[in-house]
Amino acid sequence: MMKFRFRRQGADPQREKLKQELFAFHKTVEHGFPNQPSALAFDPELRIMAIGTRSGAVKIYGAPGVEFTGLHRDTATVTQMHFLPGQGRLLTLLDDSSLHLWEIIHHNGCAHLEEALSFQPPSRLGFDGASLPSLARITVVLLVAAGDMAALGTEGGSVYFLDVPTLMLLEGQTLGPDEVLRSVPDDYRCGKALGPVESLQGHLQDPTKILIGYSRGLLVIWNRAAQCADRVFLGNQQLESVCWERSGRTLVSSHSDGSYAIWSADAGGSPTAQPTMATTPYGPFPCKAINKILWRNCASGDHFIIFSGGMPRASYGDRHCVSVLRSETLVTLDFTSRIIDFFTVHSTRPEDEFDEPQALAVLLEEELVVLDLQTPGWPAVPAPYLAPLHSSAITCSAHVANVPAKLWARIVSAGEQQSPQPASSASSWPITGGRNLAQEPSQRGLLLTGHEDGTVRFWDASGVALRPLYKLSTAGLFQTDCEHADSLAQAAEDDWPPFRKVGCFDPYSDDPRLGVQKVALCKYTAQMVVAGTAGQVLVLELSDVPSEQAVSVASVDLLQDREGFTWKGHERLSPRTGPRPWPAGFQPRVLLQCLPPAAVTAVTLHTEWGLVAFGTSHGFGLFDYQRRSPVLARCTLHPNDSLAMEGPLSRVKSLKKSLRQSFRRIRKSRVSGKKRAANAGSKLQEANAQLAEQAGPHDVEVTPVQRRIEPRSADDSLSGVVRCLYFADTFLRDAAHHGPTMWAGTNSGSVFAYALEVPAATAGSEKRPERAVEAVLGKEVQLMHRAPVVAIAVLDGRGRPLPEPYEASRDLAQAPDMQGGHAVLIASEEQFKVFTLPKVSAKTKFKLTAHEGCRVRKVALATFASVACEDYAETCLACLTNLGDVHVFSVPGLRPQVHYACIRKEDISGIASCVFTRHGQGFYLISPSEFERFSLSARNITEPLCSLDISWPRDAPRARLRESPKLSQANGTPGIVLAPQSCDGSPDPVLSTGADTPEPPEATLSPMSVDSATSAETTLDTTGDVTVEDVKDFLGSSEDSERNLRNLSEDESPACAILIK
């Protein structure tokens, strides 16, 4: 029924203005490695690199922090890319044979990427009515004459010439295969076609000469000025690649049988039938094709020959290898993913006589590897960005803001000790083009990612470039079979070919039980907790020096000897006994094993009390890691929770059962809804008409209809899963005495609050006495609809979240207000509710599911600073729903502030992987290897601000597309305007500035806002797994499906470019 109520006259204009100063939504940067790369290019003059993807995205990288991103209109694979040297322009070829010219444009001192022109090959009916033949599929592109002209090799064997500044075909210069065959002896023709053009190479000294390689094996040096063939090389093997030596006197060709041949171009004008040298490096048995080959000479007199492929077909046909040969030294670089392309960084100045390669960059399907060719041993160069986040599959993530400088330096130091290269090797990173104009971040942010192989990786998330800092491995603590298998594999491997493992992408986990499910870090004591798939909970502490020590092992039985439950899942991991050496970094102190060994679903750490709380699908426990003794164990299983005993490997049956139950509920609700509508439909219409006549539109507002929510059954599957845990110093027993408490929320809507007796630390010491900690159940709350509890947070008398451990005692944050009444915020999947303490009586609530028709997936308390007033900030509740929308609510009033469409509803893994930061930003996975970063704050924005020194030719026309390019995201997420455009296609100078724009020093967060931000970082983490509810949301009802299709069609509207400024 429609409800009406009187309201105040209109919205508050001051509040609306304040919202604009506090909140703004931006998708700012994509961290990590591009998903499904397909092409590579390098500009040796500007020192920038471009990567194209199968989705049509173009990403240009320079020095750390210098990034440009663009997206083609059509979702087509980028097959080739070529820089116009020194001009900041890029020519791309798609798999539909269309060519696109991109330009890096400067506006207001910053640069962004724009598509300038596009070219579609002529159809088979001719080109604009001219007599030009139809242009077949383009196989290869070569830029000639300093980039003013492009030669296009086609599948039909013809070579067309294109004017690059206008992307127009040049008439009268087309080179057909028949014209080339006139220079070939009659016995070589023998009725066979030359095949597609496989390679086009330009001469560095003489731009009028082009080396053309045909699939049949024929090589031709074509003189464009004389319109004739200077030299002809009669190859008989199917051609794969050709490279021209710098002086032009030597050619090297690679072939499909795994061989390469060296040809001399100094001989007379007669056709050359035999190469100077031909060899199969990994013969004599049949080998795979050598897909690409490079020849680079050195001042010392020798040369590099670098090629991909060519491995023995029977023995190593499945290997992905690049071979580097210099004199008698051969190294076979063995990678774990498919090779896309590679290039060398060498001298390209015409006055230089030698190439002198400095580095080799290899683009793989899953990572980028750079080798230093000037250092003996050709070591790998650590990448300052483009690190493969998914070197092992990401299973969880967490963000830590405002990391103290001392802890940051210790983590960086531990990471440098792990790297085989010295810290100075970072200077040899060859891709250094452009300048990063972004202001140095005022605070350091850590992004922690847990992985399937039991590792936790630490990333510098302070700026645009996501830089790897340190890797923590937990596998060494347990006994696995991987070491024995590795030793056998190494013993069985021969010395030939001379393989060398390169790269860090390793998608295979030695044991799925090692997977990290939850992480928690205390930035003030350098202690952290890592919880895994087999119920293991590790307490670790950062050490600056290596040590050798034993790890204390304890176990907690969460079933508490309940009868009728038998664990059918995986076994627990066996820990290694005795002292073990641990490198510098985070070293384990205590190993806590949950029984049954189910995956840990929630964990929290309180270093000031020396306590760690953990939860699984069976219950939760509390452990005193200072005394190495358990404090509490509580079983949350319902008598019908049989599925909780099956483990993660038996979820197929549970998924079918849950889907069956959900469809039954949908049918039941529809039938009951139709009956009610048939009986009460006419009465409802009459009542609404009468109310509409009585009240005018300016005096009343319509309250949205609350959706009917089906109450969840108490015996639903997995109702005992612990979703969140929380420590707080608050009032639980009475209003006069506050003390330590622990809160736990479950999947069935139950909240347990325990009062803790923690011995107080003596004056002058942070360690508490060695007395036992006691826990007493103080309150138990059961939510009406039994919706899963996503997060819990206690608010002080001022309505602010409580500070972290040690923040108040060390004067790092404003002390909480202990005079006014405290309140607890409980966020479930359906609503937010604030209860007063200690009575636990309802104070405020907001029914999100009833009003918006969505469910809560992730929540966090964040501080939003104003862009207009430096001293003003508000603490709000950020919420991500199953529809991919982000809502922001005031705290503790729970009034809706803003909401934005952030993630596509169909992107279940993206929604499950989202993590919020304490300053109003967030991360979520847009692919297995990429994090999308977004900002909800109008002030705190992390986005690329960079420039590039480019030299345009004086007579080069600055063509533009007529239509203003529509902005979109390269990953297919809904198009979000990153930099609003003016009429000429340039970013709006007013709206495109962010928090990282250089500003006076006093424009930083004031002490008041910093304190507010510090007290606001309450980790409200939820399970990162894809749950049954996620699948239900994805399936949805028929009405939701139709709406999703409409939204999807709008999201997939053609877009031209992304402007990142």
Short mmCIF file of N, CA, C and O in Angstrom, two decimals, residues 692-746:
data_model
loop_
_atom_site.label_atom_id
_atom_site.label_comp_id
_atom_site.label_asym_id
_atom_site.label_seq_id
_atom_site.Cartn_x
_atom_site.Cartn_y
_atom_site.Cartn_z
N ALA A 692 -4.94 10.73 -3.01
CA ALA A 692 -4.36 11.65 -3.97
C ALA A 692 -5.18 12.93 -4.09
O ALA A 692 -4.65 14.01 -4.33
N GLU A 693 -6.51 12.82 -3.95
CA GLU A 693 -7.35 14.00 -4.03
C GLU A 693 -7.19 14.87 -2.79
O GLU A 693 -7.29 16.09 -2.84
N GLN A 694 -6.95 14.25 -1.64
CA GLN A 694 -6.89 15.00 -0.38
C GLN A 694 -5.59 15.76 -0.23
O GLN A 694 -5.56 16.83 0.37
N ALA A 695 -4.50 15.22 -0.75
CA ALA A 695 -3.18 15.84 -0.53
C ALA A 695 -2.61 16.31 -1.84
O ALA A 695 -2.66 15.61 -2.85
N GLY A 696 -2.04 17.53 -1.82
CA GLY A 696 -1.42 18.07 -3.02
C GLY A 696 0.00 17.53 -3.19
O GLY A 696 0.61 17.05 -2.24
N PRO A 697 0.55 17.66 -4.38
CA PRO A 697 1.88 17.11 -4.62
C PRO A 697 2.98 17.87 -3.89
O PRO A 697 4.06 17.35 -3.70
N HIS A 698 2.73 19.14 -3.48
CA HIS A 698 3.79 19.90 -2.82
C HIS A 698 3.82 19.67 -1.32
O HIS A 698 4.76 20.08 -0.66
N ASP A 699 2.78 19.05 -0.78
CA ASP A 699 2.71 18.93 0.67
C ASP A 699 3.07 17.55 1.18
O ASP A 699 3.27 17.37 2.37
N VAL A 700 3.13 16.55 0.30
CA VAL A 700 3.38 15.18 0.76
C VAL A 700 4.44 14.57 -0.12
O VAL A 700 4.72 15.03 -1.22
N GLU A 701 5.03 13.55 0.36
CA GLU A 701 5.95 12.74 -0.45
C GLU A 701 5.52 11.29 -0.37
O GLU A 701 4.90 10.86 0.62
N VAL A 702 5.84 10.54 -1.38
CA VAL A 702 5.46 9.13 -1.45
C VAL A 702 6.60 8.29 -0.90
O VAL A 702 7.73 8.40 -1.35
N THR A 703 6.30 7.50 0.08
CA THR A 703 7.28 6.57 0.62
C THR A 703 7.35 5.34 -0.27
O THR A 703 6.31 4.79 -0.62
N PRO A 704 8.54 4.91 -0.66
CA PRO A 704 8.63 3.74 -1.54
C PRO A 704 7.97 2.52 -0.91
O PRO A 704 8.00 2.32 0.30
N VAL A 705 7.38 1.71 -1.76
CA VAL A 705 6.74 0.48 -1.29
C VAL A 705 7.81 -0.46 -0.78
O VAL A 705 8.79 -0.73 -1.45
N GLN A 706 7.63 -0.98 0.42
CA GLN A 706 8.57 -1.93 0.97
C GLN A 706 8.27 -3.31 0.41
O GLN A 706 7.15 -3.80 0.47
N ARG A 707 9.33 -3.92 -0.15
CA ARG A 707 9.15 -5.25 -0.71
C ARG A 707 8.92 -6.27 0.38
O ARG A 707 9.43 -6.15 1.49
N ARG A 708 8.16 -7.29 0.05
CA ARG A 708 7.89 -8.36 1.01
C ARG A 708 9.10 -9.29 1.05
O ARG A 708 9.53 -9.83 0.04
N ILE A 709 9.69 -9.42 2.22
CA ILE A 709 10.89 -10.23 2.39
C ILE A 709 10.50 -11.57 2.99
O ILE A 709 9.86 -11.64 4.04
N GLU A 710 10.89 -12.64 2.30
CA GLU A 710 10.60 -13.97 2.82
C GLU A 710 11.53 -14.26 4.00
O GLU A 710 12.74 -14.20 3.86
N PRO A 711 10.97 -14.57 5.16
CA PRO A 711 11.84 -14.93 6.28
C PRO A 711 12.59 -16.22 6.00
O PRO A 711 12.07 -17.14 5.39
N ARG A 712 13.84 -16.23 6.42
CA ARG A 712 14.68 -17.40 6.16
C ARG A 712 14.46 -18.45 7.23
O ARG A 712 14.27 -18.15 8.40
N SER A 713 14.51 -19.69 6.80
CA SER A 713 14.30 -20.79 7.73
C SER A 713 15.52 -20.96 8.61
O SER A 713 16.65 -20.72 8.21
N ALA A 714 15.28 -21.38 9.83
CA ALA A 714 16.37 -21.57 10.78
C ALA A 714 17.26 -22.74 10.40
O ALA A 714 18.41 -22.82 10.83
N ASP A 715 16.71 -23.68 9.60
CA ASP A 715 17.50 -24.85 9.26
C ASP A 715 18.06 -24.75 7.84
O ASP A 715 18.32 -25.76 7.20
N ASP A 716 18.19 -23.53 7.30
CA ASP A 716 18.82 -23.37 6.00
C ASP A 716 20.25 -23.90 6.05
O ASP A 716 20.90 -23.89 7.10
N SER A 717 20.74 -24.34 4.90
CA SER A 717 22.09 -24.89 4.84
C SER A 717 23.12 -23.83 5.20
O SER A 717 22.98 -22.66 4.85
N LEU A 718 24.16 -24.25 5.91
CA LEU A 718 25.28 -23.39 6.28
C LEU A 718 24.85 -22.18 7.09
O LEU A 718 25.39 -21.09 6.97
N SER A 719 23.84 -22.35 7.93
CA SER A 719 23.39 -21.24 8.76
C SER A 719 24.36 -20.92 9.88
O SER A 719 24.29 -19.85 10.48
N GLY A 720 25.26 -21.84 10.20
CA GLY A 720 26.19 -21.60 11.29
C GLY A 720 27.47 -20.93 10.89
O GLY A 720 28.35 -20.73 11.73
N VAL A 721 27.61 -20.53 9.62
CA VAL A 721 28.85 -19.89 9.17
C VAL A 721 29.04 -18.56 9.90
O VAL A 721 28.13 -17.73 9.95
N VAL A 722 30.22 -18.37 10.45
CA VAL A 722 30.55 -17.11 11.13
C VAL A 722 31.02 -16.11 10.07
O VAL A 722 32.02 -16.34 9.39
N ARG A 723 30.28 -15.01 9.93
CA ARG A 723 30.57 -14.05 8.87
C ARG A 723 31.46 -12.90 9.34
O ARG A 723 32.18 -12.33 8.52
N CYS A 724 31.40 -12.53 10.60
CA CYS A 724 32.22 -11.39 11.05
C CYS A 724 32.54 -11.53 12.53
O CYS A 724 31.79 -12.15 13.30
N LEU A 725 33.68 -10.95 12.92
CA LEU A 725 34.15 -10.91 14.31
C LEU A 725 34.68 -9.51 14.58
O LEU A 725 35.22 -8.85 13.67
N TYR A 726 34.55 -9.07 15.83
CA TYR A 726 34.88 -7.68 16.12
C TYR A 726 35.23 -7.54 17.60
O TYR A 726 34.57 -8.12 18.47
N PHE A 727 36.30 -6.78 17.90
CA PHE A 727 36.70 -6.45 19.26
C PHE A 727 36.34 -4.99 19.54
O PHE A 727 36.49 -4.13 18.66
N ALA A 728 35.90 -4.71 20.76
CA ALA A 728 35.58 -3.33 21.12
C ALA A 728 35.67 -3.16 22.62
O ALA A 728 35.33 -4.07 23.39
N ASP A 729 36.12 -1.98 23.04
CA ASP A 729 36.11 -1.58 24.45
C ASP A 729 34.86 -0.72 24.65
O ASP A 729 34.85 0.47 24.31
N THR A 730 33.81 -1.31 25.21
CA THR A 730 32.54 -0.61 25.28
C THR A 730 31.75 -1.08 26.49
O THR A 730 32.23 -1.87 27.32
N PHE A 731 30.51 -0.58 26.60
CA PHE A 731 29.63 -0.89 27.72
C PHE A 731 28.74 -2.08 27.33
O PHE A 731 27.91 -1.95 26.42
N LEU A 732 28.90 -3.19 28.02
CA LEU A 732 28.09 -4.36 27.71
C LEU A 732 27.30 -4.83 28.93
O LEU A 732 26.11 -5.17 28.83
N ARG A 733 27.93 -4.81 30.10
CA ARG A 733 27.24 -5.30 31.30
C ARG A 733 26.35 -4.21 31.90
O ARG A 733 25.21 -4.48 32.28
N ASP A 734 26.86 -2.99 32.04
CA ASP A 734 26.06 -1.89 32.56
C ASP A 734 26.59 -0.60 31.97
O ASP A 734 27.63 -0.57 31.30
N ALA A 735 25.87 0.50 32.23
CA ALA A 735 26.22 1.79 31.64
C ALA A 735 27.33 2.51 32.38
O ALA A 735 27.78 3.57 31.94
N ALA A 736 27.79 1.96 33.49
CA ALA A 736 28.80 2.64 34.30
C ALA A 736 30.21 2.10 34.06
O ALA A 736 31.19 2.81 34.30
N HIS A 737 30.33 0.88 33.61
CA HIS A 737 31.64 0.26 33.47
C HIS A 737 31.81 -0.25 32.04
O HIS A 737 30.96 -0.98 31.53
N HIS A 738 32.88 0.17 31.42
CA HIS A 738 33.18 -0.35 30.07
C HIS A 738 34.37 -1.28 30.16
O HIS A 738 35.19 -1.20 31.10
N GLY A 739 34.50 -2.13 29.18
CA GLY A 739 35.58 -3.10 29.18
C GLY A 739 35.67 -3.81 27.85
O GLY A 739 34.86 -3.60 26.94
N PRO A 740 36.67 -4.69 27.71
CA PRO A 740 36.85 -5.41 26.44
C PRO A 740 35.66 -6.32 26.14
O PRO A 740 35.12 -6.98 27.03
N THR A 741 35.27 -6.34 24.87
CA THR A 741 34.19 -7.21 24.42
C THR A 741 34.56 -7.82 23.08
O THR A 741 35.41 -7.31 22.35
N MET A 742 33.93 -8.95 22.78
CA MET A 742 34.08 -9.58 21.48
C MET A 742 32.69 -9.86 20.91
O MET A 742 31.81 -10.34 21.62
N TRP A 743 32.50 -9.54 19.61
CA TRP A 743 31.22 -9.71 18.95
C TRP A 743 31.40 -10.67 17.78
O TRP A 743 32.40 -10.64 17.07
N ALA A 744 30.39 -11.52 17.57
CA ALA A 744 30.41 -12.47 16.46
C ALA A 744 29.05 -12.48 15.79
O ALA A 744 28.01 -12.49 16.48
N GLY A 745 29.03 -12.47 14.46
CA GLY A 745 27.79 -12.54 13.68
C GLY A 745 27.80 -13.74 12.76
O GLY A 745 28.84 -14.08 12.18
N THR A 746 26.66 -14.41 12.60
CA THR A 746 26.59 -15.65 11.84
C THR A 746 25.69 -15.50 10.62
O THR A 746 25.02 -14.48 10.42
#
